[in-house]
mmCIF file of C-alpha atoms in Angstrom:
data_model
loop_
_atom_site.group_PDB
_atom_site.id
_atom_site.type_symbol
_atom_site.label_atom_id
_atom_site.label_comp_id
_atom_site.label_asym_id
_atom_site.label_seq_id
_atom_site.Cartn_x
_atom_site.Cartn_y
_atom_site.Cartn_z
ATOM 1 C CA THR J 1 -224.290 -64.360 44.353
ATOM 2 C CA PHE J 2 -221.109 -62.384 44.012
ATOM 3 C CA ASN J 3 -221.519 -61.921 40.247
ATOM 4 C CA GLU J 4 -225.056 -60.545 40.665
ATOM 5 C CA HIS J 5 -223.809 -57.999 43.226
ATOM 6 C CA LYS J 6 -220.941 -57.066 40.966
ATOM 7 C CA MET J 7 -223.307 -56.607 38.011
ATOM 8 C CA ARG J 8 -225.690 -54.472 40.105
ATOM 9 C CA PHE J 9 -222.744 -52.353 41.227
ATOM 10 C CA TYR J 10 -221.654 -51.793 37.607
ATOM 11 C CA ILE J 11 -225.188 -50.896 36.491
ATOM 12 C CA LEU J 12 -225.628 -48.499 39.407
ATOM 13 C CA SER J 13 -222.241 -46.916 38.639
ATOM 14 C CA ILE J 14 -223.184 -46.409 34.986
ATOM 15 C CA LEU J 15 -226.518 -44.851 35.965
ATOM 16 C CA LEU J 16 -224.828 -42.459 38.401
ATOM 17 C CA ILE J 17 -222.223 -41.439 35.822
ATOM 18 C CA SER J 18 -224.971 -40.900 33.224
ATOM 19 C CA ALA J 19 -226.997 -38.772 35.636
ATOM 20 C CA ALA J 20 -223.933 -36.673 36.465
ATOM 21 C CA SER J 21 -223.237 -36.207 32.755
ATOM 22 C CA VAL J 22 -226.807 -35.058 32.064
ATOM 23 C CA SER J 23 -226.605 -32.653 35.004
ATOM 24 C CA ALA J 24 -223.310 -31.213 33.704
ATOM 25 C CA GLN J 25 -224.802 -30.799 30.208
ATOM 26 C CA LYS J 26 -227.810 -28.938 31.617
ATOM 27 C CA LYS J 27 -225.510 -26.649 33.588
ATOM 28 C CA GLU J 28 -223.381 -25.976 30.489
ATOM 29 C CA THR J 29 -226.481 -25.224 28.395
ATOM 30 C CA LYS J 30 -227.698 -22.802 31.071
ATOM 31 C CA ASN J 31 -224.279 -21.114 30.990
ATOM 32 C CA LEU J 32 -224.381 -20.898 27.180
ATOM 33 C CA ASN J 33 -227.940 -19.505 27.251
ATOM 34 C CA SER J 34 -226.768 -16.763 29.624
ATOM 35 C CA LEU J 35 -224.141 -15.854 27.007
ATOM 36 C CA LEU J 36 -226.863 -15.796 24.357
ATOM 37 C CA ASP J 37 -228.784 -13.386 26.597
ATOM 38 C CA LEU J 38 -225.650 -11.234 26.870
ATOM 39 C CA TYR J 39 -225.324 -11.301 23.065
ATOM 40 C CA THR J 40 -228.904 -10.060 22.571
ATOM 41 C CA HIS J 41 -228.352 -7.370 25.188
ATOM 42 C CA SER J 42 -225.210 -6.206 23.362
ATOM 43 C CA ILE J 43 -227.205 -5.905 20.119
ATOM 44 C CA ASP J 44 -230.042 -4.074 21.900
ATOM 45 C CA ALA J 45 -227.507 -1.612 23.309
ATOM 46 C CA ALA J 46 -225.364 -1.596 20.123
ATOM 47 C CA ASP J 47 -222.477 -1.952 22.551
ATOM 48 C CA SER J 48 -219.241 -3.427 21.175
ATOM 49 C CA THR J 49 -217.583 -3.004 24.589
ATOM 50 C CA LEU J 50 -220.134 -5.432 25.982
ATOM 51 C CA GLY J 51 -219.596 -7.626 22.909
ATOM 52 C CA LYS J 52 -215.880 -7.853 23.714
ATOM 53 C CA LYS J 53 -216.819 -9.754 26.868
ATOM 54 C CA PHE J 54 -217.965 -12.802 24.896
ATOM 55 C CA TRP J 55 -216.566 -12.443 21.339
ATOM 56 C CA LEU J 56 -213.138 -13.916 20.724
ATOM 57 C CA GLU J 57 -210.989 -10.936 19.747
ATOM 58 C CA SER J 58 -209.321 -12.598 16.805
ATOM 59 C CA ASP J 59 -208.864 -12.235 13.062
ATOM 60 C CA GLU J 60 -210.593 -15.617 12.637
ATOM 61 C CA VAL J 61 -214.043 -14.563 13.900
ATOM 62 C CA SER J 62 -216.757 -13.887 11.345
ATOM 63 C CA PHE J 63 -220.276 -12.518 11.073
ATOM 64 C CA ILE J 64 -222.365 -13.339 8.013
ATOM 65 C CA ASN J 65 -225.508 -11.276 7.561
ATOM 66 C CA PRO J 66 -227.806 -10.208 4.707
ATOM 67 C CA ARG J 67 -225.732 -7.060 4.106
ATOM 68 C CA GLY J 68 -222.440 -8.905 3.756
ATOM 69 C CA ASN J 69 -219.649 -10.690 5.566
ATOM 70 C CA GLU J 70 -217.509 -9.260 8.361
ATOM 71 C CA TYR J 71 -214.206 -10.815 9.402
ATOM 72 C CA GLY J 72 -212.074 -10.304 12.473
ATOM 73 C CA TRP J 73 -212.975 -8.376 15.598
ATOM 74 C CA ASN J 74 -212.841 -5.052 13.726
ATOM 75 C CA GLY J 75 -215.419 -6.377 11.262
ATOM 76 C CA VAL J 76 -217.685 -7.521 14.084
ATOM 77 C CA ARG J 77 -217.325 -4.102 15.671
ATOM 78 C CA ASN J 78 -218.681 -2.690 12.362
ATOM 79 C CA ILE J 79 -221.918 -4.618 12.990
ATOM 80 C CA TYR J 80 -222.334 -2.902 16.351
ATOM 81 C CA GLN J 81 -221.615 0.457 14.725
ATOM 82 C CA MET J 82 -224.223 -0.232 12.029
ATOM 83 C CA PHE J 83 -226.855 -1.068 14.670
ATOM 84 C CA SER J 84 -225.922 2.072 16.574
ATOM 85 C CA THR J 85 -226.239 4.455 13.620
ATOM 86 C CA ALA J 86 -229.146 2.820 11.760
ATOM 87 C CA PHE J 87 -231.559 2.514 14.700
ATOM 88 C CA THR J 88 -232.523 4.635 17.687
ATOM 89 C CA LYS J 89 -234.180 1.678 19.452
ATOM 90 C CA ARG J 90 -233.376 -2.015 19.163
ATOM 91 C CA LYS J 91 -234.858 -5.159 20.697
ATOM 92 C CA LEU J 92 -233.635 -8.620 19.656
ATOM 93 C CA GLN J 93 -235.544 -11.617 20.995
ATOM 94 C CA TYR J 94 -234.655 -15.243 20.346
ATOM 95 C CA PHE J 95 -236.700 -18.417 20.611
ATOM 96 C CA ASN J 96 -236.589 -22.117 19.673
ATOM 97 C CA GLU J 97 -232.902 -22.268 20.528
ATOM 98 C CA HIS J 98 -231.186 -25.621 20.126
ATOM 99 C CA TRP J 99 -227.655 -26.186 21.424
ATOM 100 C CA THR J 100 -225.206 -28.829 20.261
ATOM 101 C CA ASN J 101 -222.097 -29.219 22.386
ATOM 102 C CA TYR J 102 -218.948 -31.133 21.461
ATOM 103 C CA GLY J 103 -216.716 -30.375 24.411
ATOM 104 C CA ASN J 104 -214.758 -27.255 23.494
ATOM 105 C CA VAL J 105 -217.018 -26.292 20.585
ATOM 106 C CA ALA J 106 -220.746 -25.629 20.737
ATOM 107 C CA TRP J 107 -223.269 -24.122 18.415
ATOM 108 C CA VAL J 108 -226.758 -22.822 18.784
ATOM 109 C CA GLU J 109 -229.483 -22.470 16.198
ATOM 110 C CA PHE J 110 -232.448 -20.213 16.926
ATOM 111 C CA HIS J 111 -235.142 -18.001 15.445
ATOM 112 C CA TRP J 112 -235.321 -14.314 16.246
ATOM 113 C CA VAL J 113 -237.509 -11.233 16.031
ATOM 114 C CA PHE J 114 -235.850 -7.836 15.835
ATOM 115 C CA ASP J 115 -237.915 -4.733 16.585
ATOM 116 C CA ALA J 116 -236.277 -1.381 15.981
ATOM 117 C CA VAL J 117 -236.836 2.248 15.042
ATOM 118 C CA PHE J 118 -234.969 3.676 12.062
ATOM 119 C CA ALA J 119 -232.787 6.656 12.947
ATOM 120 C CA HIS J 120 -233.307 8.472 9.630
ATOM 121 C CA ASN J 121 -237.120 8.654 9.731
ATOM 122 C CA ASN J 122 -238.196 7.458 13.206
ATOM 123 C CA GLN J 123 -240.256 4.632 11.635
ATOM 124 C CA PRO J 124 -240.572 1.244 13.337
ATOM 125 C CA VAL J 125 -239.350 -1.882 11.605
ATOM 126 C CA GLN J 126 -239.598 -5.554 12.462
ATOM 127 C CA THR J 127 -237.511 -8.304 10.913
ATOM 128 C CA LYS J 128 -237.558 -12.027 11.591
ATOM 129 C CA GLY J 129 -234.934 -14.592 10.902
ATOM 130 C CA ARG J 130 -232.819 -17.439 12.079
ATOM 131 C CA GLU J 131 -229.279 -17.617 13.257
ATOM 132 C CA THR J 132 -226.490 -20.048 13.915
ATOM 133 C CA GLN J 133 -223.697 -19.166 16.310
ATOM 134 C CA ILE J 134 -220.504 -21.115 16.921
ATOM 135 C CA TRP J 135 -218.876 -20.849 20.332
ATOM 136 C CA LYS J 136 -215.419 -22.094 21.305
ATOM 137 C CA LYS J 137 -213.861 -22.578 24.715
ATOM 138 C CA ASN J 138 -210.818 -20.372 24.996
ATOM 139 C CA ARG J 139 -208.825 -20.633 28.225
ATOM 140 C CA GLY J 140 -211.823 -22.221 29.918
ATOM 141 C CA GLN J 141 -214.336 -19.559 28.814
ATOM 142 C CA TRP J 142 -216.882 -19.734 26.018
ATOM 143 C CA LYS J 143 -216.214 -17.208 23.265
ATOM 144 C CA LEU J 144 -218.316 -16.459 20.203
ATOM 145 C CA VAL J 145 -216.367 -17.100 16.984
ATOM 146 C CA HIS J 146 -219.005 -17.101 14.232
ATOM 147 C CA VAL J 147 -222.506 -15.798 13.536
ATOM 148 C CA HIS J 148 -224.531 -16.549 10.431
ATOM 149 C CA TYR J 149 -228.006 -15.125 10.136
ATOM 150 C CA SER J 150 -230.609 -15.118 7.440
ATOM 151 C CA GLY J 151 -234.311 -14.628 6.878
ATOM 152 C CA MET J 152 -237.016 -17.066 7.781
ATOM 153 C CA PRO J 153 -237.480 -20.139 5.591
ATOM 154 C CA LEU J 154 -239.343 -19.704 2.329
ATOM 155 C CA ASN J 155 -241.538 -22.710 1.730
ATOM 156 C CA GLY J 156 -244.228 -21.445 -0.611
ATOM 157 C CA LYS J 157 -244.675 -22.790 -4.110
ATOM 158 C CA GLU J 158 -241.544 -22.149 -6.201
ATOM 159 C CA GLN J 159 -239.710 -20.530 -3.252
ATOM 160 C CA GLY J 160 -236.629 -21.357 -1.225
ATOM 161 C CA PHE J 161 -234.424 -22.788 -3.943
#
């Protein structure tokens, strides 16, 4: 009957729209992961010029880390300077990343391992932690606006409070 055909058409339309939406989300996540790769490369190179390609150059950006809080692009540039002077070699690797996307705002949570060599004594160091980054679309391009990183979870007896 006509109503059955109409209903099938509506169901098929909904399925096609859903499939297109899932495909667009996968493409956006791939795009965001490539920016996360660029971020890790900028840390490895301690290169704020590379960082300028994906950080929003604004007074509102922030970077929270175990050594303190940095605000604005000049503060973020201090992080790159610290990595440059403190270490002769740097390698940041991320894993277990999980993206949440709400249109023009997205965030990623991930774990990381950072291998480096101290500049002052040529000794290797490895740290592990987790990070949350907030990204915002600015003029159609994703820009990093906030980083918050900390150590790995403490879940032993009488820890993590």
